C-alpha positions as a printed Julia matrix, in Angstrom:
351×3 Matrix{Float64}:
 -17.19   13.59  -14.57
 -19.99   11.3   -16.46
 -22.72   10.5   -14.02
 -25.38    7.78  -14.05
 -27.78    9.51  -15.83
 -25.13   10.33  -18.22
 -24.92    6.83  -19.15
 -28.52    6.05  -18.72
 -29.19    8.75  -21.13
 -26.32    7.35  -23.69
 -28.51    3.73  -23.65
 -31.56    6.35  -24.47
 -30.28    7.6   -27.35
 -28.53    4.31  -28.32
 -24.79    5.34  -28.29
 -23.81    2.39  -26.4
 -25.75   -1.07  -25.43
 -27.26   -1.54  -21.71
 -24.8    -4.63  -21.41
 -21.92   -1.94  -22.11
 -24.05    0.87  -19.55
 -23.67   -2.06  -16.9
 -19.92   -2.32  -17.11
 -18.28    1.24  -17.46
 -20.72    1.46  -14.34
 -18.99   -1.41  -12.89
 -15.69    0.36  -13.91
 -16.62    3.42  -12.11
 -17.59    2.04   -9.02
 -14.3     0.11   -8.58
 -12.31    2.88   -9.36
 -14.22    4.91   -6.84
 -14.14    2.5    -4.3
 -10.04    2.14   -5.1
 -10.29    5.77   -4.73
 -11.88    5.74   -1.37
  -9.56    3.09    0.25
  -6.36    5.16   -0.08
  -5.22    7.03    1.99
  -2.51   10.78    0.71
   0.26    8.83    2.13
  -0.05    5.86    0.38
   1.89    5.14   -3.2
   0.01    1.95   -4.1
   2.47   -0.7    -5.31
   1.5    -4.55   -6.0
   3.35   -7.44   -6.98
   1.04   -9.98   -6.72
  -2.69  -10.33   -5.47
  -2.43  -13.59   -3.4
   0.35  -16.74   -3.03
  -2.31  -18.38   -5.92
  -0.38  -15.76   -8.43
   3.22  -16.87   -6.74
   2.24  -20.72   -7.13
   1.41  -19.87  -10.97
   4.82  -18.28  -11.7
   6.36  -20.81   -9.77
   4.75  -23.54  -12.4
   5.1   -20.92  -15.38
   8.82  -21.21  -14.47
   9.17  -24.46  -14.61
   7.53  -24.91  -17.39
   9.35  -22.34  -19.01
  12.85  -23.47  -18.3
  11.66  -27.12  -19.65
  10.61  -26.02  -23.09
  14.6   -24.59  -22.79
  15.94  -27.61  -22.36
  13.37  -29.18  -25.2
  14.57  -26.33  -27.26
  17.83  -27.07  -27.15
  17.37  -30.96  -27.64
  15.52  -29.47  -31.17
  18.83  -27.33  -31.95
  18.12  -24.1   -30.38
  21.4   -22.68  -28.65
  20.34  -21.05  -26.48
  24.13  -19.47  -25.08
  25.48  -19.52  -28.11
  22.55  -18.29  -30.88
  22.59  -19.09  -34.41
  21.09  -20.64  -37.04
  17.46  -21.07  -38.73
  16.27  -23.28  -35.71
  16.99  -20.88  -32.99
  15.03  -18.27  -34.85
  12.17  -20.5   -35.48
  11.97  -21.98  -32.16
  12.22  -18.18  -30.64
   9.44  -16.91  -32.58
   7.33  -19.82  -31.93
   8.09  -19.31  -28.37
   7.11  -15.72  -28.25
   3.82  -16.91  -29.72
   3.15  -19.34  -27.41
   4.02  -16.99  -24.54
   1.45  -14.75  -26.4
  -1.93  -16.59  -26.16
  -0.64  -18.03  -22.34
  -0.29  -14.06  -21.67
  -4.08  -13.48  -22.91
  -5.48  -15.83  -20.17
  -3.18  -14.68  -17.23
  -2.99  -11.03  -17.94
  -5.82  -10.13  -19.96
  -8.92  -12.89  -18.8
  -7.41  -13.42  -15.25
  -5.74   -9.8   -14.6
  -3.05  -11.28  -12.5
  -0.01   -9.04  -11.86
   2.71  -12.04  -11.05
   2.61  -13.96  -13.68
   1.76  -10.89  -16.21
   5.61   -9.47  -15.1
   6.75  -13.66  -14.79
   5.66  -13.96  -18.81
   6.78  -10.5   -19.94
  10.47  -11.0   -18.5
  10.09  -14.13  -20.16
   9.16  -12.67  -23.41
  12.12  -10.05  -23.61
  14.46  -13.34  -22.83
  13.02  -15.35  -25.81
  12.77  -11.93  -27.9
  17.02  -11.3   -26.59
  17.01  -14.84  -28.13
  15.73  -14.23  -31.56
  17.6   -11.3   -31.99
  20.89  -12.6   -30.98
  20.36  -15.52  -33.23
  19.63  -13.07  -35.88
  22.13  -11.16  -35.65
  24.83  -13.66  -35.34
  22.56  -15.34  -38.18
  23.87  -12.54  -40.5
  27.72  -12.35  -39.04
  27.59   -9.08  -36.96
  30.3    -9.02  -34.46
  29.76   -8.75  -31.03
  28.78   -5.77  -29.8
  26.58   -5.22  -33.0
  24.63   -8.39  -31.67
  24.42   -7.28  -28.21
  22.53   -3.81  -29.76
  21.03   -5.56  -32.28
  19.76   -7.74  -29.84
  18.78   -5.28  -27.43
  16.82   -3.42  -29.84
  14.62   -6.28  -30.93
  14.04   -6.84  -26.99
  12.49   -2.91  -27.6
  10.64   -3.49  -29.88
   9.41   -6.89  -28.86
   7.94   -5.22  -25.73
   6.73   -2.47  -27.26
   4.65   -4.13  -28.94
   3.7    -6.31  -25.84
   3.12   -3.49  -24.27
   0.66   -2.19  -26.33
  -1.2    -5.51  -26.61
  -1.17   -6.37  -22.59
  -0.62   -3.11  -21.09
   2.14   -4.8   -18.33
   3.15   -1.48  -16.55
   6.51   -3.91  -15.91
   7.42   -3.63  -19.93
   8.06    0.11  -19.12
  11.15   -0.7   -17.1
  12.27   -3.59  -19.7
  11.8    -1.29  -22.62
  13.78    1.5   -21.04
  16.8    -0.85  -19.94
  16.98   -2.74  -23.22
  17.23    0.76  -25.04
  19.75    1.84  -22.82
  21.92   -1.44  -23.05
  21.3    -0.97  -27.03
  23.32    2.29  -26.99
  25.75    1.4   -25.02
  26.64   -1.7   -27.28
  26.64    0.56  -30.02
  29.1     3.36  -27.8
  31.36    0.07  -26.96
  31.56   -1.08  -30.37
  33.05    2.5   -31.62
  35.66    2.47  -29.23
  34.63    5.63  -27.55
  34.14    4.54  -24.19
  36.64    4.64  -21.49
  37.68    1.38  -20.19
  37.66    1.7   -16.51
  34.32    1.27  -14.43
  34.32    5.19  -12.63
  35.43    7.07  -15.89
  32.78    5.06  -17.99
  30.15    7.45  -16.56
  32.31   10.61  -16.18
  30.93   13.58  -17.8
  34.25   15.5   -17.73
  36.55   12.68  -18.66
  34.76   12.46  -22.29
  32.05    9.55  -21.34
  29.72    9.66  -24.23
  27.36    7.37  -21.77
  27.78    9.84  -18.92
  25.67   12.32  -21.34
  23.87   10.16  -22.77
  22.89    7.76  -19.1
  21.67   11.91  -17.14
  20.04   12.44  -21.03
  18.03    9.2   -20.85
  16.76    9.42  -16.94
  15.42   13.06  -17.57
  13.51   11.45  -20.71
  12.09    8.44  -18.4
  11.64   10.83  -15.77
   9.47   12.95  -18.23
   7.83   10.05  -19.74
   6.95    8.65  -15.71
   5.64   12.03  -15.03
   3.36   11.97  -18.25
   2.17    8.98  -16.96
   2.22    9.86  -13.55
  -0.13   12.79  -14.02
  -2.96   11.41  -16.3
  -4.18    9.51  -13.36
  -3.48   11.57  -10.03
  -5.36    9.14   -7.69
  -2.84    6.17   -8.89
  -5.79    3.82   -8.95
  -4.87    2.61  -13.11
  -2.16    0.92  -14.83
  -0.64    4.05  -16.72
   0.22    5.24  -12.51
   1.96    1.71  -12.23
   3.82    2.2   -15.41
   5.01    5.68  -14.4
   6.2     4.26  -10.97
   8.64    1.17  -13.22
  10.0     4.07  -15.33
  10.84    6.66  -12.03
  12.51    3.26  -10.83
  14.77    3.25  -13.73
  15.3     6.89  -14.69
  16.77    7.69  -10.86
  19.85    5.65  -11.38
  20.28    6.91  -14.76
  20.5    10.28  -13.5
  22.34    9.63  -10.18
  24.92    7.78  -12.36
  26.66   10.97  -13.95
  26.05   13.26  -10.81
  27.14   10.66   -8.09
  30.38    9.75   -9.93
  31.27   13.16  -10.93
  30.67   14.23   -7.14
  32.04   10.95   -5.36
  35.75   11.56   -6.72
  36.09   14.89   -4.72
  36.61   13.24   -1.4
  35.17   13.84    1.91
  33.52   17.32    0.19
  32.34   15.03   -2.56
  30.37   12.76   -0.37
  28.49   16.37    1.31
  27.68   17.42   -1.73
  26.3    14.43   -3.06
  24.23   14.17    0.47
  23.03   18.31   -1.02
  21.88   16.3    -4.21
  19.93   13.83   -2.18
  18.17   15.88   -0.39
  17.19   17.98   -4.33
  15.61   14.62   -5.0
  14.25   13.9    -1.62
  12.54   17.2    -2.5
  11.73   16.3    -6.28
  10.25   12.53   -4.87
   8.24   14.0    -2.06
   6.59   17.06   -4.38
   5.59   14.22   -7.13
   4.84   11.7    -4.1
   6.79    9.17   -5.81
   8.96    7.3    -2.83
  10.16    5.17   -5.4
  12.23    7.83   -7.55
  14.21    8.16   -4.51
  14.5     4.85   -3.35
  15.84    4.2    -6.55
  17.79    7.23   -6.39
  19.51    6.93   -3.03
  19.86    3.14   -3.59
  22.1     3.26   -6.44
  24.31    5.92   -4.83
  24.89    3.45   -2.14
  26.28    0.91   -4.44
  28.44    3.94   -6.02
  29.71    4.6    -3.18
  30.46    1.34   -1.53
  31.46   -0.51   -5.0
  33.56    2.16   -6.08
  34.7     4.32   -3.73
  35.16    1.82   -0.93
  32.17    3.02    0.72
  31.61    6.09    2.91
  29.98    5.47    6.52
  28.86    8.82    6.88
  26.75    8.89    3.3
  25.11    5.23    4.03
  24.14    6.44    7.92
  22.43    9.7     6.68
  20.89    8.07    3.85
  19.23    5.62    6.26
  18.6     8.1     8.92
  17.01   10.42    6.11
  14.87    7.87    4.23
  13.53    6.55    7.88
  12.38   10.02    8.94
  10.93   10.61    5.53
   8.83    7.61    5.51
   7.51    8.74    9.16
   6.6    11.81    8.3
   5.46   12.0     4.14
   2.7    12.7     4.47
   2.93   15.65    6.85
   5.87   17.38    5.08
   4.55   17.07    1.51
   1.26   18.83    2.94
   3.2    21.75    4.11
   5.84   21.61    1.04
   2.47   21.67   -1.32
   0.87   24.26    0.62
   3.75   26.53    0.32
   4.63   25.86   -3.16
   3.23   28.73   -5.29
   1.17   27.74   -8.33
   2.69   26.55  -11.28
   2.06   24.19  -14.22
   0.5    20.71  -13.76
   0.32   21.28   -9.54
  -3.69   20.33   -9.92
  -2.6    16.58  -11.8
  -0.32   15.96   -8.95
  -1.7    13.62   -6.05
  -3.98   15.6    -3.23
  -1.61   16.09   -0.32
  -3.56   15.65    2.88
  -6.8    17.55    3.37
  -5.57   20.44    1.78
  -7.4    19.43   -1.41
């Protein structure tokens, strides 16, 4: 860990300028005092800072949805894209919601409008690759991936510019939605809803849906464990991709366990609890929020619901929140050691 004197004696030697000493001490000192103010059974989470930040998306909104309707008075379409003008009035739109995402995100550090802007970017960049696409006469489910995959790239790149933790989830989902176009449009995918994700039954998205959530997972745990504290964006970003790769990976397992009938529904209850156990080991309540939520809408969309899986769920996810903290101590402590157990969060005062 760099100390003070570290620094001061970086300004010595004239590495770095006293006006740059003064704020990575500044950055230290927050991120100590953000440090100090949690508590082990606390996964921070933040959607805005104050109902200033819900005011501004409300007006960045509105002031979004009339440059649409300008748009479309200049010849966008904005249902239907195609043509030069759509593609020009895209890209300048991406542009403009460029330099209004420096102020907000970068100057100001606001979290609301930073996610209200970058959802509004991967719209606009859907947009301009739509229009593209049908620009050049691909059919339709060529568009939708082509489409998707600009949306990817779009944010990757916004991303890597504004550091949104919320592009995670929007990169993840457009890559997803850009395979499956591409799956739909060679014919290989089954064409009712509960075989579409069936491993056995020859779903190439049932493969490729588990495939993709152990990636995000990976990728959230990356994340996840470069800052153990959770006190930086990276830990943020990690949480947005553990929201989407749980229902990617409850999607084969649920289906494939929900058709067996009353047995079915226990043993997807067994899996549960596996990723009750997963969630509480990398203290990430949202992997199995995310989890457990989506096998409720399995099994009440598609299955015509099952009283006995929603009441335990509930029943188990109350209990859990009472007593986190308490039970990952004790599930920590009698873990043996194994690889990346020291980048995990501390678990009570055990560490």
């Amino acid at each position: 860990m760099i100390e003070a004197q570290d620094i001061s004696a970086a300004v010595k030697r004239g590495l770095i300028t006293e006006a740059q000493a003064a704020e990575l001490m500044g950055i230290a000192d927050a991120r100590r005092q953000a440090r100090d103010q949690l508590t082990p059974s606390e996964e921070p989470f933040v959607l805005f800072k104050g109902f200033n930040e819900i005011f501004i998306v409300i007006g960045l909104t509105i002031l979004f949805a009339g440059w649409a309707i300008m748009a479309g008075a200049f010849g966008a379409e904005i249902t239907q894209p195609a043509g030069a003008d759509t593609v020009l009035i895209a890209a300048i739109t991406l542009v403009g919601l460029g330099f209004t995402q420096r102020y907000f995100t970068v100057k100001r550090r606001m979290i609301a409008p930073s996610i209200s802007l970058a959802i509004k970017t991967a719209l606009t960049a859907a947009v301009l690759g739509w229009a593209l696409a049908d620009y050049v006469g691909l059919g339709i489910f060529g568009t939708s991936a082509f489409g998707w995959g600009v949306v990817s790239a779009v944010m990757l790149g916004h991303y890597r510019l504004f550091h949104v933790p919320f592009d995670a989830a929007i990169i993840a989902t457009a890559l997803f939605s850009a395979v499956w176009s591409v799956l739909a449009g060679q014919g290989i995918l089954p064409g009712d809803a509960p075989n579409l994700l069936h491993m056995s039954k020859g779903g190439s998205l049932a493969l490729f849906s588990i495939l993709f959530g152990l990636v995000c997972f990976a990728l959230a745990m990356r994340f996840d464990m470069s800052d153990p504290h959770r006190i930086s964006t990276r830990a943020t970003t990690g949480f947005w991709l553990h929201v989407v790769s749980a229902p990617a990976i409850m999607n084969t397992v649920a289906l494939r366990l929900l058709e067996n009938g009353q047995s079915g529904h226990l043993l997807l209850l067994v899996f549960l609890l596996v990723l009750a156990f997963v969630a509480i080991v990398i203290d990430r309540r949202s992997f199995l929020v995310s989890g457990a939520g989506y096998a409720v809408w399995l099994t009440h969309s598609l299955f015509d619901g099952s009283a006995m899986v929603i009441f335990f769920l509930g029943l188990g996810l109350v209990l859990l929140g009472a007593q986190w903290e308490r039970l990952r101590s004790a599930i920590m402590r009698g873990l043996p050691s194994f690889p990346g157990k020291d980048r995990l969060p501390p678990y009570g005062s055990m560490q």
